Short mmCIF file of C-alpha atoms and ligand atoms in Angstrom, two decimals:
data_model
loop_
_atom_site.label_atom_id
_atom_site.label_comp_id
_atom_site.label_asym_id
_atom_site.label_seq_id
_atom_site.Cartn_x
_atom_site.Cartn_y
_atom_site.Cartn_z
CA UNK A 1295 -55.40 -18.64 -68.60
CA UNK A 1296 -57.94 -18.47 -66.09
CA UNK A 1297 -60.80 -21.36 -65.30
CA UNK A 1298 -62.97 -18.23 -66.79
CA UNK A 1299 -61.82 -18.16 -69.60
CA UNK A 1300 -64.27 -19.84 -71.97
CA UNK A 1301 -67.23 -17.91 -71.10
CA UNK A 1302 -65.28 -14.18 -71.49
CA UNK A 1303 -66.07 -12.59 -74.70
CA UNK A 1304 -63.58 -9.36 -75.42
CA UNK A 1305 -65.13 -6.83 -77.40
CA UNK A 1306 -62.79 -5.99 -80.50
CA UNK A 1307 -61.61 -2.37 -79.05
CA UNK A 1308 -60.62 -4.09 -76.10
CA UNK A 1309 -58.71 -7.12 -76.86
CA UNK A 1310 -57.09 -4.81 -79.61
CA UNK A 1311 -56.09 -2.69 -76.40
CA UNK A 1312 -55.26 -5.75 -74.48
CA UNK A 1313 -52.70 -6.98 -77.14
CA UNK A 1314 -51.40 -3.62 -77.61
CA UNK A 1315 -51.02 -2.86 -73.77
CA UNK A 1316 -52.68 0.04 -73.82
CA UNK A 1317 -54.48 1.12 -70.89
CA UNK A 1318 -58.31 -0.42 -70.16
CA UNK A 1319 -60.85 1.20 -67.59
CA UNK A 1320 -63.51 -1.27 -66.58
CA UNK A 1321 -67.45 0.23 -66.38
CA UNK A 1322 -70.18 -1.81 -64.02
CA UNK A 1323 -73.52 -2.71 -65.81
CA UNK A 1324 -75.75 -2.97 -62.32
CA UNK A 1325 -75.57 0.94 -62.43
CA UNK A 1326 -77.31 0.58 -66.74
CA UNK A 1327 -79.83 -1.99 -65.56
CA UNK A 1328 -81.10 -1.19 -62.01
CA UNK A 1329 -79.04 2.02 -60.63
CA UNK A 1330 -80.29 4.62 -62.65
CA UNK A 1331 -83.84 4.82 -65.25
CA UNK A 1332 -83.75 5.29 -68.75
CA UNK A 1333 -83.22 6.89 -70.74
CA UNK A 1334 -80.65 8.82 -68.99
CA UNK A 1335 -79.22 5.01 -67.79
CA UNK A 1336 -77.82 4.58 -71.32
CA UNK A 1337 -76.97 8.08 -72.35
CA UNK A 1338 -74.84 8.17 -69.14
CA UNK A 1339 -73.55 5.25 -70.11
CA UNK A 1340 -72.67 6.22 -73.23
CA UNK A 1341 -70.72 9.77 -72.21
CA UNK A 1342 -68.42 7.75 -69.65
CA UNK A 1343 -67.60 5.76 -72.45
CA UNK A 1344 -66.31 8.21 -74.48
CA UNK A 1345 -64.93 9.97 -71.62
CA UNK A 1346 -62.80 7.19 -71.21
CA UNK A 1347 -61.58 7.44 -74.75
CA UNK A 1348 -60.79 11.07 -74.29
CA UNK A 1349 -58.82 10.49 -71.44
CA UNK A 1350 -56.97 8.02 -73.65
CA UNK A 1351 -57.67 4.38 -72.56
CA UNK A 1352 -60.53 2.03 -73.26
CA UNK A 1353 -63.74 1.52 -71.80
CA UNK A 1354 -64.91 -2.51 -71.42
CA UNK A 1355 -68.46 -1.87 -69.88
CA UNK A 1356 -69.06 -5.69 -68.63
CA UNK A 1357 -72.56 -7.42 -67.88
CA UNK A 1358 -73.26 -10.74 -68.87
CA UNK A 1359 -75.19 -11.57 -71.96
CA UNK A 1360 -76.79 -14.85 -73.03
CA UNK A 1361 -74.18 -16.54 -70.58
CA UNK A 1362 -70.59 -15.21 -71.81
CA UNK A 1363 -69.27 -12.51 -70.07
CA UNK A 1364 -68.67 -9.36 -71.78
CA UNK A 1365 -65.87 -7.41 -71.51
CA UNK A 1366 -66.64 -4.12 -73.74
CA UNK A 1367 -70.26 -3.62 -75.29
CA UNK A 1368 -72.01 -3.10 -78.76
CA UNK A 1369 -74.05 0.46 -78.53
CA UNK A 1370 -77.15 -2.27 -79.06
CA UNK A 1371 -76.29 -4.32 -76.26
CA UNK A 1372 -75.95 -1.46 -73.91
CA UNK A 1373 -79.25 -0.19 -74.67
CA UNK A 1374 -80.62 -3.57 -74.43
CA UNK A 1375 -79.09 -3.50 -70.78
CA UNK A 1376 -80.74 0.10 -70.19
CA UNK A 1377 -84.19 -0.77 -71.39
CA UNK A 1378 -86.88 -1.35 -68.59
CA UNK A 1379 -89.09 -3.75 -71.37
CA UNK A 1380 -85.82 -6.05 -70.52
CA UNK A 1381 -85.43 -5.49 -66.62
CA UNK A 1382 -87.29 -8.95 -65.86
CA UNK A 1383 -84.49 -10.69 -67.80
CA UNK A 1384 -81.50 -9.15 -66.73
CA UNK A 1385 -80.56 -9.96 -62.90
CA UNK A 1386 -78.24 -8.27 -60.57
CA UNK A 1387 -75.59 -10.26 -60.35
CA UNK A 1388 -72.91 -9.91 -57.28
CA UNK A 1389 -70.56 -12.81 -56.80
CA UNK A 1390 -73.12 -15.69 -55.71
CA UNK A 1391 -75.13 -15.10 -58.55
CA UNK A 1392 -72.15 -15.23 -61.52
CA UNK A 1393 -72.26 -19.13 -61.73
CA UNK A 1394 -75.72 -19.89 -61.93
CA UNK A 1395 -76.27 -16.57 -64.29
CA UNK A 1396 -73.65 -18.61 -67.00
CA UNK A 1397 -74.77 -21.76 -66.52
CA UNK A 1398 -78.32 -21.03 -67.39
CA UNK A 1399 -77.15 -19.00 -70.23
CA UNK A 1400 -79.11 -16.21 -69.36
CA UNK A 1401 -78.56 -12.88 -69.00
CA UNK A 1402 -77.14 -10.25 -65.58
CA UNK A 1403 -75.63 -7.15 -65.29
CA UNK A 1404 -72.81 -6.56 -62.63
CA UNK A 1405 -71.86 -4.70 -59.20
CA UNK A 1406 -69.59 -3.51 -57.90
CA UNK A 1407 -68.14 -6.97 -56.50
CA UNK A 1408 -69.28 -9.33 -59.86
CA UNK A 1409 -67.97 -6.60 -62.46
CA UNK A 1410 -64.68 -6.62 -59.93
CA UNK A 1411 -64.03 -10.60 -61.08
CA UNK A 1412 -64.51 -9.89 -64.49
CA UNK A 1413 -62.26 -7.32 -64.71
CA UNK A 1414 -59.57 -9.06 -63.15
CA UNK A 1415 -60.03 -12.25 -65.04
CA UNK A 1416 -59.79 -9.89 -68.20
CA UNK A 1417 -56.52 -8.23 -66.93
CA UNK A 1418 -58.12 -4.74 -66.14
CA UNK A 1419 -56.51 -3.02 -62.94
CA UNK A 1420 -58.59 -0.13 -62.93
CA UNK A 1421 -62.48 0.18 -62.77
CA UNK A 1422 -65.20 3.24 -62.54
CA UNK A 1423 -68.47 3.80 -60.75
CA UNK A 1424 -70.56 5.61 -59.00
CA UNK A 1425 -70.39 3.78 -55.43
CA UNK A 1426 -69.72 1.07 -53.77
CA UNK A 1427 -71.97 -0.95 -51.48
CA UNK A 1428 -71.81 -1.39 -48.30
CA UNK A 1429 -72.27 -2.03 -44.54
CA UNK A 1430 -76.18 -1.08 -44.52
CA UNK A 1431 -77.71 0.96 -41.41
CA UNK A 1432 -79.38 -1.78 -39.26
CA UNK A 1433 -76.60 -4.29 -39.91
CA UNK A 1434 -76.18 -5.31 -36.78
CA UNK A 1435 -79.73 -6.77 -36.82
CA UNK A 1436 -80.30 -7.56 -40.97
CA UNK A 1437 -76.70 -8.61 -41.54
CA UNK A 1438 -76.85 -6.57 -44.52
CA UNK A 1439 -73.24 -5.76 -46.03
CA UNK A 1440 -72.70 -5.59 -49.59
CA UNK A 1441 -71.07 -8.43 -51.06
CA UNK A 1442 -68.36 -5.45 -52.73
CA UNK A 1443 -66.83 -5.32 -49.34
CA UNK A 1444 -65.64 -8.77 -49.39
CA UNK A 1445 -64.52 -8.84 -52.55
CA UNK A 1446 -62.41 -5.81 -52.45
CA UNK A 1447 -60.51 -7.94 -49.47
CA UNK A 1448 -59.39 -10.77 -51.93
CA UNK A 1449 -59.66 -9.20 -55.86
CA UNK A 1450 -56.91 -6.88 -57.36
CA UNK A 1451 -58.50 -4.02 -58.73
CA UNK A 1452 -58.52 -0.23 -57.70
CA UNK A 1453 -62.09 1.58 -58.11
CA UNK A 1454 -62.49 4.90 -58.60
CA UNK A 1455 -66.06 5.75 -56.78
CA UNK A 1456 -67.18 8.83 -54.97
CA UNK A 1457 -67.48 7.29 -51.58
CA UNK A 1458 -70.27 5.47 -50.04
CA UNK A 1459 -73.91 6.79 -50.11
CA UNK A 1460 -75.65 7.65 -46.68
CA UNK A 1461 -77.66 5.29 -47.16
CA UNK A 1462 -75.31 3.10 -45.86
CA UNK A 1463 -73.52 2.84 -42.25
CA UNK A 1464 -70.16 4.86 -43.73
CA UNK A 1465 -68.51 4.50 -40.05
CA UNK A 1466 -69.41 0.43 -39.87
CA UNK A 1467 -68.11 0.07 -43.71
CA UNK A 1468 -64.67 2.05 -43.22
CA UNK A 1469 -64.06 -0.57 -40.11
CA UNK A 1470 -65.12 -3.27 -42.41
CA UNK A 1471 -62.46 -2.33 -45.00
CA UNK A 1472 -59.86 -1.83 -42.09
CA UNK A 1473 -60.57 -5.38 -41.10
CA UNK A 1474 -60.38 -6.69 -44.44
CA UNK A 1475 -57.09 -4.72 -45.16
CA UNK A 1476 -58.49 -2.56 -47.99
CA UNK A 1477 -56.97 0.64 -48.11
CA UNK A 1478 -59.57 3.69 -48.77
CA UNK A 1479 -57.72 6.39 -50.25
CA UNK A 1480 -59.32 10.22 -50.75
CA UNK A 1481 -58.39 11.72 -54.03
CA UNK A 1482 -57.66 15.40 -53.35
CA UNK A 1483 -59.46 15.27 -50.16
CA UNK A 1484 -58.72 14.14 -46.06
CA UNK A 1485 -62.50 13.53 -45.77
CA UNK A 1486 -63.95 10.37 -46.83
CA UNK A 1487 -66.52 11.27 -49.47
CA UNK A 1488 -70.22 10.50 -49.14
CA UNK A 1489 -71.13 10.21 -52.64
CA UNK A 1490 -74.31 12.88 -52.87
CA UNK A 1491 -71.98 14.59 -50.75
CA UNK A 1492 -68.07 15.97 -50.19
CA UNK A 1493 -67.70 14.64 -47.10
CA UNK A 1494 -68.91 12.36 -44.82
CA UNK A 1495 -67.38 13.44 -41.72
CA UNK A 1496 -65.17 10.04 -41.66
CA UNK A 1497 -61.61 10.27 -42.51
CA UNK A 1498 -60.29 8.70 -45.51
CA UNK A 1499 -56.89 6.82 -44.59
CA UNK A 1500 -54.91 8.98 -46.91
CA UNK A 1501 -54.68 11.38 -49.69
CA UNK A 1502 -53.23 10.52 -53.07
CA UNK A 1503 -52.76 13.99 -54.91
CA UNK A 1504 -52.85 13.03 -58.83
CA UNK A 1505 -52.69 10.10 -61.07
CA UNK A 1506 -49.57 9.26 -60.87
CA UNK A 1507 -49.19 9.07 -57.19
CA UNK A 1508 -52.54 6.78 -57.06
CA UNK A 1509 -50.70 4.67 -59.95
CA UNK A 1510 -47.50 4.51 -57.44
CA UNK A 1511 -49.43 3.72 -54.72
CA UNK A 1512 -51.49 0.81 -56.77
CA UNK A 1513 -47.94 -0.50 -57.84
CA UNK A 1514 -46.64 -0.98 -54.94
CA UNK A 1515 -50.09 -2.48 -53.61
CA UNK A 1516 -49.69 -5.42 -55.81
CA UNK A 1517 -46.09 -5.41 -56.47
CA UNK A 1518 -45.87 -6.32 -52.60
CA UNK A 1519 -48.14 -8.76 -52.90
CA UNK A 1520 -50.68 -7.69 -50.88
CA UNK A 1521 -54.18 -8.82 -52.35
CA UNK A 1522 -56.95 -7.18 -52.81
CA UNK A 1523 -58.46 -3.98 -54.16
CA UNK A 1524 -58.14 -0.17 -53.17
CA UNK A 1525 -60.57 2.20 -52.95
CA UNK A 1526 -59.76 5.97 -54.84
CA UNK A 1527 -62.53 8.22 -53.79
CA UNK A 1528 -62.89 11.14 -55.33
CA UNK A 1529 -65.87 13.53 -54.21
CA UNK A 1530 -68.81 14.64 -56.76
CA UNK A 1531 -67.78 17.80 -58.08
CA UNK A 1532 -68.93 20.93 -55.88
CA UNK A 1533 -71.52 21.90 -58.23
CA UNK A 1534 -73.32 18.50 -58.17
CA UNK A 1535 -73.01 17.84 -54.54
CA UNK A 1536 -75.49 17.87 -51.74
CA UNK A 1537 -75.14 19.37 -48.08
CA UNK A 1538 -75.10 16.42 -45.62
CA UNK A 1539 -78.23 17.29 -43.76
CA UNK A 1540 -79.96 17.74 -46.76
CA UNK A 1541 -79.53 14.72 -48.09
CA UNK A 1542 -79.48 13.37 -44.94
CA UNK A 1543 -83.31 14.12 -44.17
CA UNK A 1544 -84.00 12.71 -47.42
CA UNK A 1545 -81.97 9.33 -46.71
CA UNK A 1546 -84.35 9.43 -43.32
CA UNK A 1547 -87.41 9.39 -45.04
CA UNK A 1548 -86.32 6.61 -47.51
CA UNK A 1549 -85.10 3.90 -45.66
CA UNK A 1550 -88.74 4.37 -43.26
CA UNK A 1551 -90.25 3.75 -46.87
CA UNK A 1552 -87.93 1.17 -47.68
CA UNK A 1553 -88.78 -0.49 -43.99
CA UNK A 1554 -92.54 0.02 -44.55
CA UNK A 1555 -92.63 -1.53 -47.82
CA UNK A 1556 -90.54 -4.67 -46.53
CA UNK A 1557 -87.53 -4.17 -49.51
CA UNK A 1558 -84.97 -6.82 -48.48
CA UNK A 1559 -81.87 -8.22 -50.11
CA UNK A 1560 -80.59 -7.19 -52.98
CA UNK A 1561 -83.68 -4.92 -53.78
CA UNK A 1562 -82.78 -2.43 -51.34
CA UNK A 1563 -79.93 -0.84 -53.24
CA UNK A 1564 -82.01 -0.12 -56.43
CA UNK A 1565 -85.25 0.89 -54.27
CA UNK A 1566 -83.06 4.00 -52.04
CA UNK A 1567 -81.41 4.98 -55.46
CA UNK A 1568 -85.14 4.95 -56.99
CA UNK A 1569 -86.91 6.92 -53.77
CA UNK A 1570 -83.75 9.35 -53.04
CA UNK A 1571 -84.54 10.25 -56.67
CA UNK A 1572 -88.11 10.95 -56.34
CA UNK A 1573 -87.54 12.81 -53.15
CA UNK A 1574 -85.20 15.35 -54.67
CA UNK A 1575 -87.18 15.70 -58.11
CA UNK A 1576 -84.60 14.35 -59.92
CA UNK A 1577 -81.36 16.04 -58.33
CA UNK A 1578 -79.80 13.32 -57.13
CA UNK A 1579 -80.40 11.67 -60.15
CA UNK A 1580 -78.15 14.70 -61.43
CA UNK A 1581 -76.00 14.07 -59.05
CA UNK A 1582 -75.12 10.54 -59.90
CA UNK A 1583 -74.37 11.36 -63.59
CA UNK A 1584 -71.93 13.89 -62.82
CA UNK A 1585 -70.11 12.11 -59.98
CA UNK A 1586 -69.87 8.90 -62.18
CA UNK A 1587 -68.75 11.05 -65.33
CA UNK A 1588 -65.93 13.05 -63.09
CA UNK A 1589 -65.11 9.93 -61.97
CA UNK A 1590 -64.05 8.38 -65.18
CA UNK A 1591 -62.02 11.33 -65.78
CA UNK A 1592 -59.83 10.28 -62.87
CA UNK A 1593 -59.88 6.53 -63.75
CA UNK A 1594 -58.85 6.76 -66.95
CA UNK A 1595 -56.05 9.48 -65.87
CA UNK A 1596 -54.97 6.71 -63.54
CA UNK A 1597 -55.14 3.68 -65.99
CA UNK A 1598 -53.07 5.52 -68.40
CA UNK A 1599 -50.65 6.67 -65.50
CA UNK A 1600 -50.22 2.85 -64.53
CA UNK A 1601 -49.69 1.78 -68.16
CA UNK A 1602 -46.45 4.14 -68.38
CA UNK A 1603 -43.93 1.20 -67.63
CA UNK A 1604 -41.71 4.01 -65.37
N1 PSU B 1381 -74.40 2.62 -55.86
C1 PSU B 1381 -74.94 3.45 -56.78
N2 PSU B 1381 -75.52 2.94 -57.88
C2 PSU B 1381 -75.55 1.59 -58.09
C3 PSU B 1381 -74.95 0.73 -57.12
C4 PSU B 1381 -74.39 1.29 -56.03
O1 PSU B 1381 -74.94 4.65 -56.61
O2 PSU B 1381 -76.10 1.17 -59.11
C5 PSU B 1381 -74.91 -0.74 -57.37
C6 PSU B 1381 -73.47 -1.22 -57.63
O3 PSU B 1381 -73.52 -2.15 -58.70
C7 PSU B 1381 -73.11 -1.92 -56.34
C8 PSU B 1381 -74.44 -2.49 -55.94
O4 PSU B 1381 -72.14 -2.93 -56.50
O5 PSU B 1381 -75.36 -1.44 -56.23
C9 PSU B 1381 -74.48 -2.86 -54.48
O6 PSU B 1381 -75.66 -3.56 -54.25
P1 PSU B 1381 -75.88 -4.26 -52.83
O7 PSU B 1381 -76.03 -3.11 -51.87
O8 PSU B 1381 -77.15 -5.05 -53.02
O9 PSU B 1381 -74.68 -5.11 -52.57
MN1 MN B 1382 -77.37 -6.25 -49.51
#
């Protein structure tokens, strides 16, 4: 077993799935506790769930909870995570903060790169979101990359995600990921998607077609030894989705807030999703829920496609 292993607590639906093999689809908590405001954090929250049971795995939402790490949540303890009167108790934890967050016995929900650990530590080889972090405009100056790049170079998961937001550098993080050696695959699509939007104008490296090709491709990922994650980006369904320079005016005018107000460090994630939100009246809020919903749709078709032993 893992060095982990005495702080993970599996929920009873998943370490019944775990002993029975039957196919597990990871959920981050970061998006619950600081991505998206309540109450439509836990509802969403709730509806990927059971979209994952529909599409016939198991859902292990993970945060971190009086210092064990939780691999599949109570309805109680997600709405504990989704609560604001809680938000000053619950950090964001990313890799650097995972130790200290146990050892104090306190409590954290995950990104992208923390939730990433768990998952592997538990066994899970597939995991849904929203999106993944990033390199950040400005990088070149603020050193700003999301600590999810890095960890998709050296942990073996594949995440389903719509892309990067706009928000971010989407040029400087696909050369980061070359670097690293983390293949970005577009699901159904040659563009690279830009989560509020179908495409960012970057290419993605490849196109996998359907869940079992993305479960061949994963396969042979691993079985080659190769470490790290992949990326499976799958666009926000046309309905939902923004036109670039829509979105992209409104991604202007909140990182000039964002820059006026002096957000730095791991605030600046929350605070874009937060003003993008207020800028839009609520659409991209919209937006999120269905991209993260379709999303799970496609994760758990791919979970269940990698569980077939063929
Ligand atoms: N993108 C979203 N919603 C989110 C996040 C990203 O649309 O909630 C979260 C994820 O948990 C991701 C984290 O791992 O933000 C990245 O934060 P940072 O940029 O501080 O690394
Ligand atoms: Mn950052």
């Amino acid at each position: 077993m893992s060095t982990f292993s005495p702080w993970i607590d599996l929920s009873n639906e998943v370490e019944e799935a775990t002993l029975a093999t039957r196919p597990i689809v990871a959920l981050e908590s970061t998006i619950i506790s600081h991505g998206m405001p309540y109450p439509v954090n836990v509802q969403t929250a709730r509806e990927v769930e059971q979209i994952v049971r529909d599409g016939g795995a198991v859902p292990a939402t993970i945060a971190i909870l009086n210092g064990r790490i939780k691999i599949g949540l109570t309805p109680d303890e997600l709405d504990f995570l989704a609560h604001p009167d809680n938000h000053e108790h619950i950090a964001k934890v990313s890799r650097r903060d995972l130790a200290y967050v146990l050892s104090e016995g306190s409590h954290g929900a995950t990104t992208v790169s923390a939730t990433m650990i768990c998952a592997q530590l538990a066994g899970i080889e597939v995991f849904v979101t929203g999106g993944i972090g990033g390199v950040h405009r400005g990088a070149t100056q603020t050193m700003d990359i999301s600590a999810d790049l890095l960890e998709l170079a050296k942990t073996n998961v594949a995440i389903v995600c719509a892309g990067a937001k706009s928000i971010l550098d989407i040029g400087l993080t696909l050369e980061y990921l070359e670097t690293h050696g983390v293949p970005v695959a577009g699901y159904g699509t040659e563009d690279f998607p830009a989560f509020y939007s179908r495409t960012s104008g970057y290419p993605a490296n490849f196109i996998l077609r359907g869940p079992e090709e993305a479960a061949r491709f994963i396969r042979t990922q691993w079985a080659l030894g190769l470490e790290g994650g992949v990326v499976v980006a799958n666009p926000v369904p046309e309905s939902y989705a923004f036109e670039s320079d829509e979105i992209e005016t409104v991604i202007g005018q909140a990182l000039k807030d964002a820059d006026y107000r002096h957000i730095t460090g791991k605030d600046v994630t929350p605070y874009l999703l937060d003003r993008v939100k207020e800028l839009t009246e609520g659409k991209s809020l919209e937006t999120n829920v269905a991209l993260v919903k379709n999303n799970a749709v496609v994760g758990s078709a791919i979970a269940v496609a990698l569980s077939k032993k063929t």
